[in-house]
């Protein structure tokens, strides 16, 4: 959730409505962010803070041994049902709620190692075994753990280490015979089996496991831009009074060329639907899985075995190294504020983290001109290279240019015109203060004020501890009020910036039936981030670039030929293939404060009903397209049929509900029921929708998934019917998104899977080639789907041709 929870928003909006008119006017007409913060902050009363504290108390973010036991028992149930993935996630929740060096955490780590072993994640299993031992795993249970370790080492092709583990285990049996006779016999049999495996492997060469994390070799920019780090030399930075800053091609750019590769300056994992603790119920804990359970809170990598923060149950990381880096840079401050940050929303969290990260930059050289108004009001911090005292930007004046010596032609650039990916660039992202409503600015100001009060209550030790030791020695205690005023205005600026400048980091998430031959996917929002270079791109409803993410790194590639001198554009969300011009322009105006005049918008304004498009209805008698506004008439030359648009829209909504119900059956594995419902939907759609309607494509895609998941003799699924429906879906996707679109690439990938699993070799190879060509343009070679396509192609090419016998 970007903004605070609904209860806090409603509370603050009511508070605003009760303010005297004079105070509302003062806040509404505040000329600077500093004035806005200064006038709003004193209005936060103790009763407001108590209400916020009660709301925050609904989030469980602390350590709780009872929760650890609850999740371990739930994990055991999943493990016994052979749902090892579900078990691993629940054991991870147990780990997060356990205190360090406790029996609880050691048992959760050990149990998770067992689930990972069954999932074939042997390297991660070994790490969990070490973690369990480090945290004091009970000695009486150690033999099971050592046997698992030995089996992992054997499987990974490390027989010498496995042999040593077996020897240690045998020595342990001899020295401390604490097991019962039956337990000893079971372990002895398992030990004998492992020893046989070790002997079989000892004569084989050592095999080093492939790294589990992705590398980025070959993904670097061909030639980095000297003036814009992270951007290609094929682009240059310009500024315009109306458009602001933007990027332009300096030469012809081919489809697929990498234009930007940038790590986020700041990112915060989107928590998803983190439930408040239910009141009056016995169970305080939920077993819902969110992004926070499956991804590292620092680098965003997917992980089955997160390492939790020692101080809270919310923050989790892919490794000890990520945990330490997060702690050193920001989490030492955030750790005790987890519940409050969940209540105040992601934007407030990003604002705090951005300001915390600014401590690590020596920005003294680029901030002299930015201290104007703050120094005039007597609260600018003394100039210093101390990382705690670097927030000396003109937070209130929003770009005072009094110091001509350091004035730069393009905001965010240094005196040499270089656009650095640092806090200076983040600071210069526009907050659009004048465009936000007074109520929204008041909400943001009081939310930031509440956060500052909590920071003040914790003492400014939070700002000066856990930095690098060399810098700590030089640190001087800052003035409390001045420090918090600067931090508060800085966070308010960032919170207002985010509405127009936040970039959603997305990932492809698999959905649908586990039994299906088709990997059905959807794009989900993983995190909210600020990218200084990506923020330079302007919007188009039909962009010439494609944006993708690997962890916190954004890559932008040309999705079509871009001629020298053309602007580099990407889509802020409203795309011409997904919504009409009126809806697009309304969304862009409400969120980004501009009226879009890109070519698709101008074209559609002149011809609003051009093309068969997304919402086309057709005559049930002659199948010709219907035209008109409130009442639609048949376009057929000899047909006089007419019908109310409202009636057709109501019929379409009913159809969409039926499709949704069928998809739910499909997800739950009730395939026959889903197919019957979908076939009925298909028949109904044919009677009043155009063949290119998006709902028609949705029905065909769902039918393809259902037929692919059927359990049939010889083949898993009815691949021929599945392929037929996918080909129809492809036709709709091509009409809406184009033959080279990323949507087309995903659909071709599905079709390749169907042909591959149906052993239709020529069709599979042809489709793989098409899918690869499209997806490489948008993602480059490191995409998971491209790698899967390459594996399928390699497998098919290795197949021996079937010999053809002589004709009788």
PDB file of N, CA, C and O in Angstrom, residues 693-754:
ATOM      1  N   UNK A 693     -11.960  -9.246 -29.559  1.00  0.00           N
ATOM      2  CA  UNK A 693     -12.220  -8.697 -28.228  1.00  0.00           C
ATOM      3  C   UNK A 693     -11.291  -9.353 -27.205  1.00  0.00           C
ATOM      4  O   UNK A 693     -11.025 -10.553 -27.264  1.00  0.00           O
ATOM      5  N   UNK A 694     -10.811  -8.554 -26.248  1.00  0.00           N
ATOM      6  CA  UNK A 694      -9.855  -9.067 -25.263  1.00  0.00           C
ATOM      7  C   UNK A 694     -10.434 -10.206 -24.431  1.00  0.00           C
ATOM      8  O   UNK A 694      -9.707 -11.130 -24.031  1.00  0.00           O
ATOM      9  N   UNK A 695     -11.732 -10.183 -24.149  1.00  0.00           N
ATOM     10  CA  UNK A 695     -12.353 -11.254 -23.364  1.00  0.00           C
ATOM     11  C   UNK A 695     -12.354 -12.568 -24.145  1.00  0.00           C
ATOM     12  O   UNK A 695     -12.197 -13.643 -23.566  1.00  0.00           O
ATOM     13  N   UNK A 696     -12.499 -12.471 -25.463  1.00  0.00           N
ATOM     14  CA  UNK A 696     -12.418 -13.673 -26.305  1.00  0.00           C
ATOM     15  C   UNK A 696     -11.042 -14.314 -26.167  1.00  0.00           C
ATOM     16  O   UNK A 696     -10.904 -15.535 -26.012  1.00  0.00           O
ATOM     17  N   UNK A 697      -9.994 -13.483 -26.212  1.00  0.00           N
ATOM     18  CA  UNK A 697      -8.639 -13.997 -26.030  1.00  0.00           C
ATOM     19  C   UNK A 697      -8.433 -14.606 -24.659  1.00  0.00           C
ATOM     20  O   UNK A 697      -7.760 -15.631 -24.503  1.00  0.00           O
ATOM     21  N   UNK A 698      -9.036 -13.992 -23.637  1.00  0.00           N
ATOM     22  CA  UNK A 698      -8.929 -14.503 -22.271  1.00  0.00           C
ATOM     23  C   UNK A 698      -9.565 -15.886 -22.157  1.00  0.00           C
ATOM     24  O   UNK A 698      -9.019 -16.785 -21.494  1.00  0.00           O
ATOM     25  N   UNK A 699     -10.708 -16.072 -22.803  1.00  0.00           N
ATOM     26  CA  UNK A 699     -11.390 -17.376 -22.772  1.00  0.00           C
ATOM     27  C   UNK A 699     -10.547 -18.441 -23.468  1.00  0.00           C
ATOM     28  O   UNK A 699     -10.381 -19.557 -22.950  1.00  0.00           O
ATOM     29  N   UNK A 700      -9.998 -18.102 -24.645  1.00  0.00           N
ATOM     30  CA  UNK A 700      -9.190 -19.069 -25.393  1.00  0.00           C
ATOM     31  C   UNK A 700      -7.937 -19.455 -24.613  1.00  0.00           C
ATOM     32  O   UNK A 700      -7.537 -20.627 -24.583  1.00  0.00           O
ATOM     33  N   UNK A 701      -7.323 -18.494 -23.958  1.00  0.00           N
ATOM     34  CA  UNK A 701      -6.127 -18.778 -23.167  1.00  0.00           C
ATOM     35  C   UNK A 701      -6.453 -19.710 -22.001  1.00  0.00           C
ATOM     36  O   UNK A 701      -5.705 -20.655 -21.712  1.00  0.00           O
ATOM     37  N   UNK A 702      -7.579 -19.466 -21.335  1.00  0.00           N
ATOM     38  CA  UNK A 702      -7.977 -20.323 -20.215  1.00  0.00           C
ATOM     39  C   UNK A 702      -8.308 -21.739 -20.687  1.00  0.00           C
ATOM     40  O   UNK A 702      -7.965 -22.723 -20.014  1.00  0.00           O
ATOM     41  N   UNK A 703      -8.958 -21.862 -21.843  1.00  0.00           N
ATOM     42  CA  UNK A 703      -9.242 -23.192 -22.391  1.00  0.00           C
ATOM     43  C   UNK A 703      -7.953 -23.931 -22.713  1.00  0.00           C
ATOM     44  O   UNK A 703      -7.831 -25.144 -22.473  1.00  0.00           O
ATOM     45  N   UNK A 704      -6.975 -23.218 -23.244  1.00  0.00           N
ATOM     46  CA  UNK A 704      -5.678 -23.839 -23.545  1.00  0.00           C
ATOM     47  C   UNK A 704      -5.041 -24.393 -22.278  1.00  0.00           C
ATOM     48  O   UNK A 704      -4.515 -25.516 -22.262  1.00  0.00           O
ATOM     49  N   UNK A 705      -5.085 -23.622 -21.193  1.00  0.00           N
ATOM     50  CA  UNK A 705      -4.523 -24.097 -19.923  1.00  0.00           C
ATOM     51  C   UNK A 705      -5.275 -25.330 -19.415  1.00  0.00           C
ATOM     52  O   UNK A 705      -4.655 -26.276 -18.921  1.00  0.00           O
ATOM     53  N   UNK A 706      -6.594 -25.286 -19.516  1.00  0.00           N
ATOM     54  CA  UNK A 706      -7.398 -26.402 -18.999  1.00  0.00           C
ATOM     55  C   UNK A 706      -7.106 -27.684 -19.760  1.00  0.00           C
ATOM     56  O   UNK A 706      -6.906 -28.752 -19.149  1.00  0.00           O
ATOM     57  N   UNK A 707      -7.083 -27.625 -21.094  1.00  0.00           N
ATOM     58  CA  UNK A 707      -6.820 -28.836 -21.881  1.00  0.00           C
ATOM     59  C   UNK A 707      -5.390 -29.337 -21.662  1.00  0.00           C
ATOM     60  O   UNK A 707      -5.138 -30.537 -21.686  1.00  0.00           O
ATOM     61  N   UNK A 708      -4.457 -28.427 -21.440  1.00  0.00           N
ATOM     62  CA  UNK A 708      -3.077 -28.846 -21.205  1.00  0.00           C
ATOM     63  C   UNK A 708      -2.912 -29.577 -19.880  1.00  0.00           C
ATOM     64  O   UNK A 708      -2.008 -30.394 -19.722  1.00  0.00           O
ATOM     65  N   UNK A 709      -3.807 -29.295 -18.934  1.00  0.00           N
ATOM     66  CA  UNK A 709      -3.687 -29.897 -17.605  1.00  0.00           C
ATOM     67  C   UNK A 709      -4.435 -31.223 -17.480  1.00  0.00           C
ATOM     68  O   UNK A 709      -4.302 -31.905 -16.465  1.00  0.00           O
ATOM     69  N   UNK A 710      -5.231 -31.597 -18.498  1.00  0.00           N
ATOM     70  CA  UNK A 710      -5.993 -32.843 -18.414  1.00  0.00           C
ATOM     71  C   UNK A 710      -5.069 -34.054 -18.313  1.00  0.00           C
ATOM     72  O   UNK A 710      -4.019 -34.102 -18.963  1.00  0.00           O
ATOM     73  N   UNK A 711      -5.455 -35.005 -17.509  1.00  0.00           N
ATOM     74  CA  UNK A 711      -4.681 -36.236 -17.339  1.00  0.00           C
ATOM     75  C   UNK A 711      -5.182 -37.266 -18.348  1.00  0.00           C
ATOM     76  O   UNK A 711      -6.193 -37.928 -18.138  1.00  0.00           O
ATOM     77  N   UNK A 712      -4.458 -37.376 -19.471  1.00  0.00           N
ATOM     78  CA  UNK A 712      -4.858 -38.290 -20.538  1.00  0.00           C
ATOM     79  C   UNK A 712      -3.792 -39.365 -20.744  1.00  0.00           C
ATOM     80  O   UNK A 712      -2.619 -39.163 -20.406  1.00  0.00           O
ATOM     81  N   UNK A 713      -4.162 -40.504 -21.330  1.00  0.00           N
ATOM     82  CA  UNK A 713      -3.169 -41.550 -21.610  1.00  0.00           C
ATOM     83  C   UNK A 713      -2.106 -41.033 -22.583  1.00  0.00           C
ATOM     84  O   UNK A 713      -2.363 -40.166 -23.410  1.00  0.00           O
ATOM     85  N   UNK A 714      -0.913 -41.581 -22.462  1.00  0.00           N
ATOM     86  CA  UNK A 714       0.241 -41.283 -23.325  1.00  0.00           C
ATOM     87  C   UNK A 714       0.788 -39.891 -23.084  1.00  0.00           C
ATOM     88  O   UNK A 714       1.976 -39.709 -22.854  1.00  0.00           O
ATOM     89  N   UNK A 715      -0.050 -38.882 -23.187  1.00  0.00           N
ATOM     90  CA  UNK A 715       0.426 -37.510 -23.004  1.00  0.00           C
ATOM     91  C   UNK A 715      -0.260 -36.897 -21.792  1.00  0.00           C
ATOM     92  O   UNK A 715      -1.420 -37.164 -21.510  1.00  0.00           O
ATOM     93  N   UNK A 716       0.485 -36.028 -21.084  1.00  0.00           N
ATOM     94  CA  UNK A 716      -0.106 -35.267 -19.988  1.00  0.00           C
ATOM     95  C   UNK A 716      -0.808 -34.074 -20.603  1.00  0.00           C
ATOM     96  O   UNK A 716      -0.207 -33.073 -20.927  1.00  0.00           O
ATOM     97  N   UNK A 717      -2.113 -34.202 -20.786  1.00  0.00           N
ATOM     98  CA  UNK A 717      -2.861 -33.097 -21.365  1.00  0.00           C
ATOM     99  C   UNK A 717      -3.221 -33.343 -22.811  1.00  0.00           C
ATOM    100  O   UNK A 717      -2.593 -34.118 -23.521  1.00  0.00           O
ATOM    101  N   UNK A 718      -4.273 -32.688 -23.248  1.00  0.00           N
ATOM    102  CA  UNK A 718      -4.703 -32.748 -24.642  1.00  0.00           C
ATOM    103  C   UNK A 718      -4.009 -31.607 -25.373  1.00  0.00           C
ATOM    104  O   UNK A 718      -4.559 -30.514 -25.527  1.00  0.00           O
ATOM    105  N   UNK A 719      -2.782 -31.842 -25.809  1.00  0.00           N
ATOM    106  CA  UNK A 719      -1.955 -30.760 -26.342  1.00  0.00           C
ATOM    107  C   UNK A 719      -2.491 -30.210 -27.658  1.00  0.00           C
ATOM    108  O   UNK A 719      -2.309 -29.028 -27.966  1.00  0.00           O
ATOM    109  N   UNK A 720      -3.146 -31.035 -28.447  1.00  0.00           N
ATOM    110  CA  UNK A 720      -3.653 -30.551 -29.729  1.00  0.00           C
ATOM    111  C   UNK A 720      -4.754 -29.508 -29.532  1.00  0.00           C
ATOM    112  O   UNK A 720      -4.750 -28.450 -30.173  1.00  0.00           O
ATOM    113  N   UNK A 721      -5.716 -29.798 -28.644  1.00  0.00           N
ATOM    114  CA  UNK A 721      -6.760 -28.821 -28.363  1.00  0.00           C
ATOM    115  C   UNK A 721      -6.174 -27.588 -27.687  1.00  0.00           C
ATOM    116  O   UNK A 721      -6.576 -26.452 -27.967  1.00  0.00           O
ATOM    117  N   UNK A 722      -5.222 -27.825 -26.782  1.00  0.00           N
ATOM    118  CA  UNK A 722      -4.577 -26.700 -26.102  1.00  0.00           C
ATOM    119  C   UNK A 722      -3.900 -25.775 -27.105  1.00  0.00           C
ATOM    120  O   UNK A 722      -4.046 -24.548 -27.041  1.00  0.00           O
ATOM    121  N   UNK A 723      -3.182 -26.347 -28.060  1.00  0.00           N
ATOM    122  CA  UNK A 723      -2.492 -25.542 -29.073  1.00  0.00           C
ATOM    123  C   UNK A 723      -3.489 -24.779 -29.944  1.00  0.00           C
ATOM    124  O   UNK A 723      -3.259 -23.610 -30.288  1.00  0.00           O
ATOM    125  N   UNK A 724      -4.587 -25.411 -30.283  1.00  0.00           N
ATOM    126  CA  UNK A 724      -5.601 -24.744 -31.112  1.00  0.00           C
ATOM    127  C   UNK A 724      -6.141 -23.496 -30.420  1.00  0.00           C
ATOM    128  O   UNK A 724      -6.270 -22.423 -31.027  1.00  0.00           O
ATOM    129  N   UNK A 725      -6.459 -23.628 -29.140  1.00  0.00           N
ATOM    130  CA  UNK A 725      -6.989 -22.479 -28.397  1.00  0.00           C
ATOM    131  C   UNK A 725      -5.918 -21.402 -28.191  1.00  0.00           C
ATOM    132  O   UNK A 725      -6.225 -20.205 -28.249  1.00  0.00           O
ATOM    133  N   UNK A 726      -4.679 -21.810 -27.958  1.00  0.00           N
ATOM    134  CA  UNK A 726      -3.610 -20.820 -27.790  1.00  0.00           C
ATOM    135  C   UNK A 726      -3.370 -20.039 -29.074  1.00  0.00           C
ATOM    136  O   UNK A 726      -3.079 -18.838 -29.042  1.00  0.00           O
ATOM    137  N   UNK A 727      -3.477 -20.689 -30.220  1.00  0.00           N
ATOM    138  CA  UNK A 727      -3.299 -19.994 -31.489  1.00  0.00           C
ATOM    139  C   UNK A 727      -4.386 -18.950 -31.699  1.00  0.00           C
ATOM    140  O   UNK A 727      -4.136 -17.875 -32.248  1.00  0.00           O
ATOM    141  N   UNK A 728      -5.608 -19.250 -31.244  1.00  0.00           N
ATOM    142  CA  UNK A 728      -6.671 -18.245 -31.311  1.00  0.00           C
ATOM    143  C   UNK A 728      -6.373 -17.084 -30.357  1.00  0.00           C
ATOM    144  O   UNK A 728      -6.603 -15.918 -30.686  1.00  0.00           O
ATOM    145  N   UNK A 729      -5.863 -17.421 -29.180  1.00  0.00           N
ATOM    146  CA  UNK A 729      -5.490 -16.375 -28.222  1.00  0.00           C
ATOM    147  C   UNK A 729      -4.384 -15.490 -28.790  1.00  0.00           C
ATOM    148  O   UNK A 729      -4.391 -14.266 -28.607  1.00  0.00           O
ATOM    149  N   UNK A 730      -3.445 -16.109 -29.497  1.00  0.00           N
ATOM    150  CA  UNK A 730      -2.352 -15.357 -30.121  1.00  0.00           C
ATOM    151  C   UNK A 730      -2.876 -14.313 -31.110  1.00  0.00           C
ATOM    152  O   UNK A 730      -2.335 -13.205 -31.201  1.00  0.00           O
ATOM    153  N   UNK A 731      -3.903 -14.657 -31.851  1.00  0.00           N
ATOM    154  CA  UNK A 731      -4.469 -13.723 -32.827  1.00  0.00           C
ATOM    155  C   UNK A 731      -5.016 -12.480 -32.123  1.00  0.00           C
ATOM    156  O   UNK A 731      -4.828 -11.354 -32.605  1.00  0.00           O
ATOM    157  N   UNK A 732      -5.649 -12.683 -30.978  1.00  0.00           N
ATOM    158  CA  UNK A 732      -6.181 -11.547 -30.218  1.00  0.00           C
ATOM    159  C   UNK A 732      -5.046 -10.707 -29.641  1.00  0.00           C
ATOM    160  O   UNK A 732      -5.072  -9.472 -29.697  1.00  0.00           O
ATOM    161  N   UNK A 733      -4.045 -11.365 -29.088  1.00  0.00           N
ATOM    162  CA  UNK A 733      -2.901 -10.655 -28.517  1.00  0.00           C
ATOM    163  C   UNK A 733      -2.206  -9.812 -29.579  1.00  0.00           C
ATOM    164  O   UNK A 733      -1.814  -8.659 -29.335  1.00  0.00           O
ATOM    165  N   UNK A 734      -2.061 -10.364 -30.783  1.00  0.00           N
ATOM    166  CA  UNK A 734      -1.389  -9.628 -31.855  1.00  0.00           C
ATOM    167  C   UNK A 734      -2.169  -8.378 -32.251  1.00  0.00           C
ATOM    168  O   UNK A 734      -1.581  -7.322 -32.493  1.00  0.00           O
ATOM    169  N   UNK A 735      -3.495  -8.472 -32.285  1.00  0.00           N
ATOM    170  CA  UNK A 735      -4.322  -7.310 -32.628  1.00  0.00           C
ATOM    171  C   UNK A 735      -4.176  -6.215 -31.571  1.00  0.00           C
ATOM    172  O   UNK A 735      -4.040  -5.033 -31.892  1.00  0.00           O
ATOM    173  N   UNK A 736      -4.170  -6.606 -30.319  1.00  0.00           N
ATOM    174  CA  UNK A 736      -4.155  -5.626 -29.226  1.00  0.00           C
ATOM    175  C   UNK A 736      -2.764  -5.090 -28.927  1.00  0.00           C
ATOM    176  O   UNK A 736      -2.619  -3.914 -28.585  1.00  0.00           O
ATOM    177  N   UNK A 737      -1.755  -5.935 -29.016  1.00  0.00           N
ATOM    178  CA  UNK A 737      -0.424  -5.544 -28.554  1.00  0.00           C
ATOM    179  C   UNK A 737       0.626  -5.481 -29.659  1.00  0.00           C
ATOM    180  O   UNK A 737       1.699  -4.912 -29.449  1.00  0.00           O
ATOM    181  N   UNK A 738       0.367  -6.095 -30.791  1.00  0.00           N
ATOM    182  CA  UNK A 738       1.342  -6.078 -31.879  1.00  0.00           C
ATOM    183  C   UNK A 738       2.159  -7.352 -31.941  1.00  0.00           C
ATOM    184  O   UNK A 738       2.348  -8.042 -30.921  1.00  0.00           O
ATOM    185  N   UNK A 739       2.700  -7.687 -33.132  1.00  0.00           N
ATOM    186  CA  UNK A 739       3.415  -8.955 -33.314  1.00  0.00           C
ATOM    187  C   UNK A 739       4.759  -9.022 -32.592  1.00  0.00           C
ATOM    188  O   UNK A 739       5.284 -10.106 -32.385  1.00  0.00           O
ATOM    189  N   UNK A 740       5.308  -7.861 -32.211  1.00  0.00           N
ATOM    190  CA  UNK A 740       6.620  -7.850 -31.547  1.00  0.00           C
ATOM    191  C   UNK A 740       6.521  -7.454 -30.086  1.00  0.00           C
ATOM    192  O   UNK A 740       7.535  -7.136 -29.464  1.00  0.00           O
ATOM    193  N   UNK A 741       5.321  -7.462 -29.547  1.00  0.00           N
ATOM    194  CA  UNK A 741       5.121  -7.032 -28.159  1.00  0.00           C
ATOM    195  C   UNK A 741       5.580  -8.096 -27.171  1.00  0.00           C
ATOM    196  O   UNK A 741       5.678  -9.279 -27.500  1.00  0.00           O
ATOM    197  N   UNK A 742       5.833  -7.651 -25.938  1.00  0.00           N
ATOM    198  CA  UNK A 742       6.243  -8.590 -24.903  1.00  0.00           C
ATOM    199  C   UNK A 742       5.094  -9.549 -24.582  1.00  0.00           C
ATOM    200  O   UNK A 742       5.332 -10.730 -24.258  1.00  0.00           O
ATOM    201  N   UNK A 743       3.857  -9.076 -24.701  1.00  0.00           N
ATOM    202  CA  UNK A 743       2.702  -9.945 -24.483  1.00  0.00           C
ATOM    203  C   UNK A 743       2.682 -11.074 -25.511  1.00  0.00           C
ATOM    204  O   UNK A 743       2.357 -12.215 -25.190  1.00  0.00           O
ATOM    205  N   UNK A 744       3.038 -10.749 -26.756  1.00  0.00           N
ATOM    206  CA  UNK A 744       3.120 -11.757 -27.815  1.00  0.00           C
ATOM    207  C   UNK A 744       4.211 -12.777 -27.480  1.00  0.00           C
ATOM    208  O   UNK A 744       4.047 -13.989 -27.691  1.00  0.00           O
ATOM    209  N   UNK A 745       5.313 -12.296 -26.939  1.00  0.00           N
ATOM    210  CA  UNK A 745       6.404 -13.199 -26.563  1.00  0.00           C
ATOM    211  C   UNK A 745       5.990 -14.200 -25.508  1.00  0.00           C
ATOM    212  O   UNK A 745       6.299 -15.391 -25.595  1.00  0.00           O
ATOM    213  N   UNK A 746       5.249 -13.730 -24.481  1.00  0.00           N
ATOM    214  CA  UNK A 746       4.791 -14.632 -23.424  1.00  0.00           C
ATOM    215  C   UNK A 746       3.813 -15.675 -23.963  1.00  0.00           C
ATOM    216  O   UNK A 746       3.852 -16.841 -23.570  1.00  0.00           O
ATOM    217  N   UNK A 747       2.939 -15.252 -24.864  1.00  0.00           N
ATOM    218  CA  UNK A 747       1.958 -16.186 -25.412  1.00  0.00           C
ATOM    219  C   UNK A 747       2.639 -17.221 -26.322  1.00  0.00           C
ATOM    220  O   UNK A 747       2.276 -18.400 -26.326  1.00  0.00           O
ATOM    221  N   UNK A 748       3.634 -16.792 -27.080  1.00  0.00           N
ATOM    222  CA  UNK A 748       4.403 -17.722 -27.918  1.00  0.00           C
ATOM    223  C   UNK A 748       5.162 -18.729 -27.050  1.00  0.00           C
ATOM    224  O   UNK A 748       5.315 -19.899 -27.416  1.00  0.00           O
ATOM    225  N   UNK A 749       5.648 -18.267 -25.910  1.00  0.00           N
ATOM    226  CA  UNK A 749       6.337 -19.159 -24.975  1.00  0.00           C
ATOM    227  C   UNK A 749       5.401 -20.275 -24.517  1.00  0.00           C
ATOM    228  O   UNK A 749       5.778 -21.449 -24.462  1.00  0.00           O
ATOM    229  N   UNK A 750       4.160 -19.917 -24.194  1.00  0.00           N
ATOM    230  CA  UNK A 750       3.176 -20.932 -23.795  1.00  0.00           C
ATOM    231  C   UNK A 750       2.947 -21.945 -24.923  1.00  0.00           C
ATOM    232  O   UNK A 750       2.888 -23.154 -24.689  1.00  0.00           O
ATOM    233  N   UNK A 751       2.799 -21.427 -26.151  1.00  0.00           N
ATOM    234  CA  UNK A 751       2.553 -22.319 -27.286  1.00  0.00           C
ATOM    235  C   UNK A 751       3.739 -23.246 -27.511  1.00  0.00           C
ATOM    236  O   UNK A 751       3.563 -24.434 -27.828  1.00  0.00           O
ATOM    237  N   UNK A 752       4.949 -22.731 -27.327  1.00  0.00           N
ATOM    238  CA  UNK A 752       6.147 -23.567 -27.463  1.00  0.00           C
ATOM    239  C   UNK A 752       6.133 -24.689 -26.427  1.00  0.00           C
ATOM    240  O   UNK A 752       6.493 -25.834 -26.727  1.00  0.00           O
ATOM    241  N   UNK A 753       5.698 -24.387 -25.208  1.00  0.00           N
ATOM    242  CA  UNK A 753       5.617 -25.413 -24.169  1.00  0.00           C
ATOM    243  C   UNK A 753       4.631 -26.523 -24.562  1.00  0.00           C
ATOM    244  O   UNK A 753       4.906 -27.700 -24.352  1.00  0.00           O
ATOM    245  N   UNK A 754       3.502 -26.105 -25.116  1.00  0.00           N
ATOM    246  CA  UNK A 754       2.487 -27.094 -25.503  1.00  0.00           C
ATOM    247  C   UNK A 754       3.026 -28.001 -26.603  1.00  0.00           C
ATOM    248  O   UNK A 754       2.908 -29.235 -26.529  1.00  0.00           O
TER     249      UNK A 754
END
